[in-house]
Amino acid sequence: MHLHFEPTPAQLSAAALAKDEVLRYASPCDLDQKGGYADGFALFTDRRFLLLIGERIAVAFDWADCLALKCEVYVGCGALVADTGEGKRLLCRFSLRHADRFCEIAGLVNEALSPAHPPAVPSTAREQYCVKCGAPLVGGTCAACSGRRVSLERFLDLCKPYILPLTVISALMLAVSFCTLYNQQVVKVVLRDFLKDATGEFAGLIPYLLLMAGLAAVNIAAAALKKILCVRLGARMSMDLRQKVFDKLQTLSMSYIGRGKAGELMNRVTFDTVAVRDFMDHCFGNLMSNLVTMVGAVVLMFVLNAKLAILAVVFVPAVLLFSRVFNRKVFRLFRAQAHKNDKIKSRLQDVISGIRVVKSFGRESREAERFNEYSRELAETNSRNEAFWAIFFPLLTLAMGLGIHFVQYFGGVDVLNGVMPVEELVQFTAYASLIYAPLRWMAGLPRMILRMLNAMDRIYGVLDEEPEIADRPDAVRHEIAGDVVFDDVSFAYTSYEPVLQNVSFTVRRGEKIGLVGASGVGKSSLINLLMRLWDVNGGRILIDGIDVRDYDAADLHRQIGVVLQENFLFSGTVLDNIRYACPGADMEQVIRAAKTANAHDFICLLPDGYNTYIGEKGHKLSGGERQRIAIARAVLSDPRLLILDEATSSLDTESEELVQQAMERLTGGRTTFAIAHRLSTLRNADRIVVLADHRVAEIGTHEELMKKKGVYYGLITAQSKLHRLPKAQS
Amino acid sequence: MTPLENVNDLLNVEQSIGVRRLSPRNAVFTPSGGFAALDVEGEHYDRVVVCRAFPFTEPDRWLSVRPADDVKHEIGLIERPDEFDEATRALLDEQLALRYFTPKILRIRSAVDKHGFSTIDADTDRGRCKFSFRGGSDAVTRLSETRVIFTDLDGDRYEIPDVTKLTRREQKKIDVYL
Ligand SMILES: Nc1ncnc2c1ncn2[C@@H]1O[C@H](COP(=O)(O)OP(=O)(O)OP(=O)(O)O)[C@@H](O)[C@H]1O
Ligand SMILES: [Mg+2]
């Protein structure tokens, strides 16, 4: 975060700071008190707060009157509120663009105000816009300010490795153009020397006919070869790109992937790379042959007959314009259609995958009605588009033919007057018709190029992104023994909503730790940090005395077994899923792991046993069955650190007991973190860590905490009370 | 609040699902240092926050009032703020304006796609602004056929109350995102 914006000289003079007054932080502040955009600038000096609106001091506030400064974030905006001891005072308002900044400053100011405040937690939030020019940042750098190369250049870069096939394709394109143009020359000779006066010998005609046949053959062969090469090249380029994007996505941290929606990232991997392929297929492959054919035809026409040539090309701009307008309209129409199509598809998908809900609420008829409505809309759009197409496409063809009709009329007159030989007119007409088809194609060219460049832009948006969590160059690989230390750990997903504050505790190797706390208190976040899916904002986490940030991430993850709260099974067989982290495991290991998870019996009873295909997210299994497979997956690799986030929450008490006993044997000597709301799950834990209010509230054994009669005691009594309820009623 | 009280709360279903209405008959809002204080049925709150329960569909009704220092607990709901006198209504509006900031786009100056980001330069009812969002993302929410909300990179929001009220040229500029 940038906390030191440079005030302009005008702002400095307006602020009129005292001689020995030190400016600590400064930031733009874009809203006024009423919530309008304003050209505000906030200055934090060592003695006071100043808000300038334009060049006028709007708010001045001495730190002497301030007990604490708080950055409050609301919906789409935030405010800095000072606690004066007698009440609250609103100092300034800003949009979310500056919220992270003000929150960090507020922390720093508080730290300076009084030692009683906790030390400020530096924010890991990144600027989203360039602080100099306001353009959105790509991977942390500003494209405009850093002079990053533009997409077209990058596209050329991308083409470099494929220079050989590109050259071959270009040569073939030239060959096609040449054949097309030269063919007309031959036709002309045949007409003039043999057909017109019917004087020539048939024998003399044969070489010409052979030549024409040869040209046609070369033309077809070259065009076919060109097409094949283009398709292949496009496919290869897009495959390479797709691989690159996918590799990159895997290295990017959770926070990036969490920010962009999963669907959007999927689009980048699939659609955008396909757009590049399409460009190679449809556009690049025709680009040169169309261009050369057209230019060649125009030149030849001028050589033959300048007057007619002018007549022929005079309509070109009109046709170009007409085609562009036409293309744009068609594009819009068909996009509307695609949009409606998507809508139907996603509705259908929703209803089908949620069919149990639809049925159980008896909403079938309402859903059918809604679907009909969408369907009708689509049909209407469809028929409107087809009607447009049916009317305007012939018109376009007519307009394009107009030039040729003129040529034929004036040329015909010339021929009748004997000014022009008839074979020349035939040749001329042929050339004239050659320019119009490429022309129409060229009218759509800018959009095709734009589409490709946009796709490239998006692809490079991902490729340029710097991973926020990256291995250090000197990352260590280390066999974990299992001592874990949380040392004053603070963490927040966004800097204005702390999730964990100053969490400290030590875990000895082999210890089983139970994590308890209200929903949303940050238990899952704590283990996310331990696994280094996110990085801490303050403090550190040590495993065997080494900061998790110093570990080689892949090596660390290899040694941690996790059952996540939202346990996710991949489409595949039960076997694939259990072996996910450890594909080399043999069948005995798999069965052992499944037995530990108390899953072996139910798996064996499935018709296809371990080879049962479980579809997307394991829909065929019950919640508890899914959990047990996830447990088997976690324990298979014999991890040094085991993390169980609500791993047995969907199991009945008996199965849970069985799993626990099995794990007990297996986890002997392994450090285990177990999160559970059902506190009975944790009764085997060596120590319980109770989180409350983003902090560690209590730590100790079950007995110690019960004696203490604190938060944990409250939770236990609550649960036993609740569990007694049904009995009391019956 | 000790945990045990918490438990009792939990078990007191009546209290946790009951809807308490705030109206001029039981509630008095008073301004205090740019914020609002509330007295209701003998309880006093120095500062309350006012949230919209249905910010898009019922922005002017069903306001949820909560203590500023314990926002997880609701004090009560105001179904019809217009029952209150003018001064109180102004105070409530002021609190809402403080909490919610969603400029309404009046005019689109330009919309540019670059480097995978779309940037819109627009005039809003709060002044001119320029914001960006990732192309092809879920940054665009359609509340209805004509009502659109953009969420930019920082999470700031911008609303087009009625797309059809924009000129044809402006509509064309943003057509791609809708
Ligand atoms: N990816 C994320 N981005 C932003 N905020 C998040 C994210 N994940 C969780 N949070 C927020 O962080 C807080 C802590 O979440 P966490 O998942 O750690 O809670 P928990 O203690 O595991 O709760 P539960 O018992 O319900 O699983 C919550 O307020 C949650 O809304
Ligand atoms: Mg959780």
JSON list of C-alpha atoms in Angstrom, two decimals, chain A residues 67-69 104 106-122 488 490 498 501-502 695:
[
{"chain": "A", "resi": 67, "resn": "LEU", "atom": "CA", "xyz": [-7.95, 8.32, 22.11]},
{"chain": "A", "resi": 68, "resn": "ALA", "atom": "CA", "xyz": [-8.13, 6.05, 19.10]},
{"chain": "A", "resi": 69, "resn": "LEU", "atom": "CA", "xyz": [-8.58, 6.29, 15.38]},
{"chain": "A", "resi": 104, "resn": "GLU", "atom": "CA", "xyz": [-3.29, 0.83, 7.63]},
{"chain": "A", "resi": 106, "resn": "ALA", "atom": "CA", "xyz": [-5.23, 4.27, 11.31]},
{"chain": "A", "resi": 107, "resn": "GLY", "atom": "CA", "xyz": [-3.29, 1.33, 12.75]},
{"chain": "A", "resi": 108, "resn": "LEU", "atom": "CA", "xyz": [-0.02, 3.23, 12.52]},
{"chain": "A", "resi": 109, "resn": "VAL", "atom": "CA", "xyz": [-1.49, 6.38, 14.05]},
{"chain": "A", "resi": 110, "resn": "ASN", "atom": "CA", "xyz": [-2.93, 4.36, 16.94]},
{"chain": "A", "resi": 111, "resn": "GLU", "atom": "CA", "xyz": [0.41, 2.72, 17.52]},
{"chain": "A", "resi": 112, "resn": "ALA", "atom": "CA", "xyz": [2.00, 6.15, 17.78]},
{"chain": "A", "resi": 113, "resn": "LEU", "atom": "CA", "xyz": [-0.80, 7.55, 19.96]},
{"chain": "A", "resi": 114, "resn": "SER", "atom": "CA", "xyz": [-0.41, 5.13, 22.80]},
{"chain": "A", "resi": 115, "resn": "PRO", "atom": "CA", "xyz": [1.59, 2.02, 23.58]},
{"chain": "A", "resi": 116, "resn": "ALA", "atom": "CA", "xyz": [-1.64, 0.41, 24.76]},
{"chain": "A", "resi": 117, "resn": "HIS", "atom": "CA", "xyz": [-2.69, -0.12, 21.14]},
{"chain": "A", "resi": 118, "resn": "PRO", "atom": "CA", "xyz": [-1.49, -3.28, 19.45]},
{"chain": "A", "resi": 119, "resn": "PRO", "atom": "CA", "xyz": [1.26, -2.79, 16.87]},
{"chain": "A", "resi": 120, "resn": "ALA", "atom": "CA", "xyz": [-0.09, -1.95, 13.43]},
{"chain": "A", "resi": 121, "resn": "VAL", "atom": "CA", "xyz": [-0.51, -4.89, 11.09]},
{"chain": "A", "resi": 122, "resn": "PRO", "atom": "CA", "xyz": [0.90, -4.13, 7.67]},
{"chain": "A", "resi": 488, "resn": "ASP", "atom": "CA", "xyz": [1.97, -13.41, 17.31]},
{"chain": "A", "resi": 490, "resn": "SER", "atom": "CA", "xyz": [-2.22, -11.62, 12.68]},
{"chain": "A", "resi": 498, "resn": "PRO", "atom": "CA", "xyz": [-9.21, -8.69, 10.95]},
{"chain": "A", "resi": 501, "resn": "GLN", "atom": "CA", "xyz": [-5.11, -11.02, 15.91]},
{"chain": "A", "resi": 502, "resn": "ASN", "atom": "CA", "xyz": [-1.95, -11.76, 17.85]},
{"chain": "A", "resi": 695, "resn": "ARG", "atom": "CA", "xyz": [-7.89, -14.18, 19.50]}
]
